[in-house]
Amino acid sequence: MTLLHDLPSIDPDKLHAIDIKALVGPGASRYAPRILMLYGSLRERSFSRLVSEEAGRLLSWFGCEVRTFDPTGLPLPDAEDASHPKVAELRELAEWSEGMVWCSPERHGAMTGIMKAQIDWIPLTLGAVRPTQGKTLAVMQVCGGSQSFNSVNQLRVLGRWMRMLTIPNQSSVPRAFMEFDENDRMKPSPFYDRIVDVMEELVKFTWLVRDRNNALTDRYSERKESADALSNRVNQRAI
């Protein structure tokens, strides 16, 4: 559990705990929301990782259970089979999670290949189970120069394709190398405040939808289709 002294850039009088009673009804699950963090760089001082760590501390303070996937050693999609240890780890975390945070650098005007590879390794379905359908998603990016939204826009497209509930708010941190101190902690700024906003919103949406996933994602077309037919259709190798 993150404590306020672990959040030096926070105004403690303005950071409020999530009002769970206002979001869920009687009998709702009350265990900590499970959030998976994915970031898109392997650099030793990766700013997408540092932003994800800041976001993870906030999520922990808001009462979430947070896990982070390290993409080091993840093979390119289809270069190995799904039994590869890193692929299996990623897929297990995707199934475990109820929400995700995707944070990518912008490289050549787009998300990084490292970010895309992680998402590509998460299948639309495992058998008849969809590991991302109905889960919440927050998207963020870091920029080496001026502020851009190319990566978050692309991540939104992928979130929709993965049938995730992508929250309205998002974060883009320009000149990310200027936003961290010598201890790799993010300095107080409007960009940090936006990350606080995004994480707060993600937690609220996760509380709202997690007990309602089955109702929200129940579809007429899929009720007509057997589990085997669904698996064959979604997992087909060629179209």
Short mmCIF file of C-alpha atoms in Angstrom, two decimals:
data_model
loop_
_atom_site.label_atom_id
_atom_site.label_comp_id
_atom_site.label_asym_id
_atom_site.label_seq_id
_atom_site.Cartn_x
_atom_site.Cartn_y
_atom_site.Cartn_z
CA MET A 1 0.00 0.00 0.00
CA THR A 2 1.43 3.36 -1.04
CA LEU A 3 1.49 5.98 1.73
CA LEU A 4 1.20 9.72 1.23
CA HIS A 5 4.88 10.26 2.05
CA ASP A 6 5.63 8.06 -0.98
CA LEU A 7 3.82 10.64 -3.16
CA PRO A 8 5.92 13.80 -2.73
CA SER A 9 4.31 15.60 -5.67
CA ILE A 10 0.80 15.27 -4.21
CA ASP A 11 -1.16 17.94 -2.36
CA PRO A 12 -2.44 15.68 0.46
CA ASP A 13 -5.45 17.91 1.16
CA LYS A 14 -6.71 17.49 -2.39
CA LEU A 15 -6.15 13.75 -2.89
CA HIS A 16 -9.36 11.96 -1.91
CA ALA A 17 -9.97 8.26 -1.39
CA ILE A 18 -12.34 6.61 -3.85
CA ASP A 19 -15.95 6.75 -2.64
CA ILE A 20 -16.74 3.10 -3.30
CA LYS A 21 -20.28 3.32 -1.91
CA ALA A 22 -21.11 5.93 -4.55
CA LEU A 23 -19.99 3.58 -7.34
CA VAL A 24 -21.22 0.10 -6.41
CA GLY A 25 -24.36 -1.30 -4.85
CA PRO A 26 -24.91 -3.64 -1.92
CA GLY A 27 -23.33 -7.06 -2.33
CA ALA A 28 -20.71 -5.88 -4.81
CA SER A 29 -17.20 -7.31 -4.68
CA ARG A 30 -14.98 -5.30 -2.35
CA TYR A 31 -11.55 -6.83 -2.95
CA ALA A 32 -8.82 -4.60 -4.35
CA PRO A 33 -9.20 -3.90 -8.10
CA ARG A 34 -6.48 -5.72 -10.06
CA ILE A 35 -4.57 -3.47 -12.47
CA LEU A 36 -1.85 -4.50 -14.95
CA MET A 37 0.76 -1.98 -16.11
CA LEU A 38 2.37 -2.29 -19.57
CA TYR A 39 5.10 0.06 -20.78
CA GLY A 40 6.86 0.34 -24.11
CA SER A 41 10.62 0.76 -23.74
CA LEU A 42 13.62 -1.38 -22.74
CA ARG A 43 15.97 1.50 -22.03
CA GLU A 44 17.78 1.45 -18.71
CA ARG A 45 16.18 4.80 -17.87
CA SER A 46 12.85 4.22 -19.57
CA PHE A 47 10.51 7.16 -19.11
CA SER A 48 7.47 5.10 -20.04
CA ARG A 49 8.46 2.74 -17.21
CA LEU A 50 9.02 5.64 -14.82
CA VAL A 51 5.62 7.13 -15.66
CA SER A 52 4.07 3.69 -15.18
CA GLU A 53 5.74 3.41 -11.79
CA GLU A 54 4.35 6.78 -10.73
CA ALA A 55 0.92 5.70 -11.92
CA GLY A 56 1.27 2.40 -10.09
CA ARG A 57 2.03 4.16 -6.81
CA LEU A 58 -1.11 6.22 -7.21
CA LEU A 59 -3.21 3.16 -8.04
CA SER A 60 -1.85 1.45 -4.95
CA TRP A 61 -2.81 4.48 -2.83
CA PHE A 62 -6.31 4.33 -4.34
CA GLY A 63 -6.53 0.75 -3.03
CA CYS A 64 -5.64 -1.32 -6.10
CA GLU A 65 -3.47 -4.40 -6.43
CA VAL A 66 -0.92 -3.47 -9.08
CA ARG A 67 1.34 -5.70 -11.15
CA THR A 68 3.78 -4.62 -13.86
CA PHE A 69 4.93 -6.70 -16.82
CA ASP A 70 8.60 -6.34 -17.77
CA PRO A 71 8.80 -6.74 -21.58
CA THR A 72 12.50 -7.66 -21.48
CA GLY A 73 12.89 -10.98 -23.26
CA LEU A 74 9.42 -11.02 -24.82
CA PRO A 75 9.80 -12.46 -28.35
CA LEU A 76 8.29 -10.87 -31.42
CA PRO A 77 4.75 -12.05 -32.10
CA ASP A 78 4.74 -15.46 -33.81
CA ALA A 79 8.53 -15.83 -33.43
CA GLU A 80 7.82 -18.32 -30.62
CA ASP A 81 4.72 -20.18 -29.56
CA ALA A 82 2.53 -19.32 -26.61
CA SER A 83 4.44 -21.67 -24.30
CA HIS A 84 7.37 -19.22 -24.18
CA PRO A 85 7.77 -18.17 -20.51
CA LYS A 86 7.40 -14.44 -21.15
CA VAL A 87 4.35 -14.95 -23.35
CA ALA A 88 2.76 -17.21 -20.74
CA GLU A 89 3.52 -14.64 -18.02
CA LEU A 90 1.92 -11.83 -20.01
CA ARG A 91 -1.20 -13.84 -20.81
CA GLU A 92 -1.63 -14.93 -17.19
CA LEU A 93 -1.40 -11.30 -16.06
CA ALA A 94 -3.91 -10.24 -18.71
CA GLU A 95 -6.38 -12.86 -17.45
CA TRP A 96 -5.70 -11.87 -13.82
CA SER A 97 -6.30 -8.16 -14.36
CA GLU A 98 -9.57 -6.25 -14.25
CA GLY A 99 -8.05 -3.12 -15.75
CA MET A 100 -4.86 -2.10 -17.51
CA VAL A 101 -2.63 0.93 -18.04
CA TRP A 102 -0.74 1.12 -21.34
CA CYS A 103 2.09 3.66 -21.53
CA SER A 104 4.20 3.98 -24.67
CA PRO A 105 6.89 6.34 -25.86
CA GLU A 106 6.25 7.97 -29.19
CA ARG A 107 8.80 6.88 -31.77
CA HIS A 108 8.62 8.01 -35.42
CA GLY A 109 5.15 9.38 -34.71
CA ALA A 110 3.76 6.12 -33.36
CA MET A 111 3.78 3.75 -30.41
CA THR A 112 6.88 1.59 -30.11
CA GLY A 113 7.16 -1.92 -31.49
CA ILE A 114 7.79 -3.10 -27.93
CA MET A 115 4.39 -1.76 -26.88
CA LYS A 116 2.61 -3.23 -29.90
CA ALA A 117 4.28 -6.62 -29.43
CA GLN A 118 2.89 -6.92 -25.91
CA ILE A 119 -0.63 -6.16 -27.08
CA ASP A 120 -0.27 -8.50 -30.06
CA TRP A 121 0.68 -11.37 -27.75
CA ILE A 122 -2.57 -10.93 -25.79
CA PRO A 123 -5.11 -12.87 -27.87
CA LEU A 124 -8.69 -11.82 -28.41
CA THR A 125 -9.67 -15.19 -27.03
CA LEU A 126 -8.18 -18.13 -25.14
CA GLY A 127 -10.52 -20.96 -26.02
CA ALA A 128 -13.91 -19.36 -25.41
CA VAL A 129 -12.58 -16.86 -22.82
CA ARG A 130 -11.75 -13.31 -23.89
CA PRO A 131 -8.92 -12.11 -21.63
CA THR A 132 -9.48 -8.38 -22.24
CA GLN A 133 -13.20 -8.05 -23.03
CA GLY A 134 -15.03 -5.67 -20.70
CA LYS A 135 -11.93 -4.69 -18.75
CA THR A 136 -11.00 -1.07 -18.19
CA LEU A 137 -8.06 0.63 -19.86
CA ALA A 138 -6.13 3.89 -19.39
CA VAL A 139 -3.71 5.05 -22.09
CA MET A 140 -0.65 7.26 -21.63
CA GLN A 141 2.41 8.28 -23.62
CA VAL A 142 5.74 9.99 -23.12
CA CYS A 143 7.37 12.27 -25.67
CA GLY A 144 11.00 13.21 -26.19
CA GLY A 145 9.98 16.57 -27.61
CA SER A 146 6.80 18.61 -27.77
CA GLN A 147 3.49 17.16 -26.70
CA SER A 148 1.84 14.76 -29.09
CA PHE A 149 -1.12 12.38 -28.95
CA ASN A 150 -0.25 9.94 -31.73
CA SER A 151 0.56 7.03 -29.42
CA VAL A 152 -2.48 7.43 -27.16
CA ASN A 153 -4.72 7.69 -30.21
CA GLN A 154 -3.32 4.43 -31.56
CA LEU A 155 -3.61 2.77 -28.16
CA ARG A 156 -7.27 3.77 -28.07
CA VAL A 157 -7.85 2.02 -31.39
CA LEU A 158 -6.21 -1.13 -30.01
CA GLY A 159 -8.19 -0.92 -26.78
CA ARG A 160 -11.42 -0.80 -28.77
CA TRP A 161 -10.23 -3.73 -30.91
CA MET A 162 -9.48 -5.71 -27.74
CA ARG A 163 -13.04 -4.91 -26.57
CA MET A 164 -11.86 -2.95 -23.56
CA LEU A 165 -13.58 0.00 -21.89
CA THR A 166 -11.06 2.77 -22.51
CA ILE A 167 -11.67 5.65 -20.11
CA PRO A 168 -12.13 9.19 -21.48
CA ASN A 169 -9.11 10.77 -19.79
CA GLN A 170 -5.53 10.21 -20.96
CA SER A 171 -1.99 11.48 -20.35
CA SER A 172 0.74 12.71 -22.67
CA VAL A 173 4.00 13.89 -21.06
CA PRO A 174 6.16 16.09 -23.33
CA ARG A 175 9.93 16.35 -22.85
CA ALA A 176 9.68 13.55 -20.33
CA PHE A 177 13.40 13.75 -19.57
CA MET A 178 12.75 17.13 -17.91
CA GLU A 179 9.91 15.88 -15.71
CA PHE A 180 11.94 13.59 -13.41
CA ASP A 181 14.43 14.38 -10.65
CA GLU A 182 17.77 12.69 -9.91
CA ASN A 183 15.89 9.99 -7.97
CA ASP A 184 13.70 9.19 -10.98
CA ARG A 185 10.59 10.60 -9.31
CA MET A 186 8.26 12.82 -11.27
CA LYS A 187 8.34 16.48 -10.33
CA PRO A 188 5.17 18.41 -9.40
CA SER A 189 3.59 19.75 -12.58
CA PRO A 190 0.31 19.85 -14.51
CA PHE A 191 1.54 16.71 -16.31
CA TYR A 192 1.83 14.85 -13.03
CA ASP A 193 -1.58 16.14 -11.98
CA ARG A 194 -3.06 14.75 -15.21
CA ILE A 195 -1.65 11.31 -14.38
CA VAL A 196 -3.34 11.53 -10.97
CA ASP A 197 -6.61 12.40 -12.73
CA VAL A 198 -6.27 9.48 -15.15
CA MET A 199 -5.54 6.93 -12.42
CA GLU A 200 -8.39 8.20 -10.25
CA GLU A 201 -10.77 7.90 -13.19
CA LEU A 202 -9.51 4.41 -14.05
CA VAL A 203 -10.16 3.17 -10.52
CA LYS A 204 -13.68 4.63 -10.53
CA PHE A 205 -14.56 3.02 -13.85
CA THR A 206 -13.09 -0.30 -12.73
CA TRP A 207 -15.26 -0.29 -9.61
CA LEU A 208 -18.28 0.54 -11.74
CA VAL A 209 -17.99 -2.22 -14.32
CA ARG A 210 -16.12 -5.19 -12.87
CA ASP A 211 -19.15 -6.99 -11.41
CA ARG A 212 -21.15 -6.16 -14.53
CA ASN A 213 -18.74 -7.48 -17.19
CA ASN A 214 -20.86 -10.47 -18.13
CA ALA A 215 -23.99 -8.35 -18.56
CA LEU A 216 -22.18 -5.63 -20.49
CA THR A 217 -20.46 -8.00 -22.93
CA ASP A 218 -23.31 -10.48 -23.50
CA ARG A 219 -24.04 -10.38 -27.23
CA TYR A 220 -26.81 -11.80 -29.38
CA SER A 221 -24.45 -12.96 -32.14
CA GLU A 222 -22.22 -14.82 -29.72
CA ARG A 223 -25.16 -16.47 -27.97
CA LYS A 224 -25.92 -18.04 -31.36
CA GLU A 225 -22.38 -19.35 -31.73
CA SER A 226 -20.90 -22.35 -29.97
CA ALA A 227 -17.70 -22.00 -27.93
CA ASP A 228 -15.77 -24.13 -30.45
CA ALA A 229 -17.02 -22.10 -33.39
CA LEU A 230 -16.14 -18.85 -31.59
CA SER A 231 -12.62 -20.10 -30.85
CA ASN A 232 -12.10 -21.22 -34.45
CA ARG A 233 -13.34 -17.95 -35.88
CA VAL A 234 -11.35 -15.60 -33.65
CA ASN A 235 -8.16 -17.68 -33.74
CA GLN A 236 -8.10 -18.33 -37.46
CA ARG A 237 -4.65 -17.78 -38.93
CA ALA A 238 -5.77 -16.25 -42.21
CA ILE A 239 -8.71 -14.23 -43.42
#
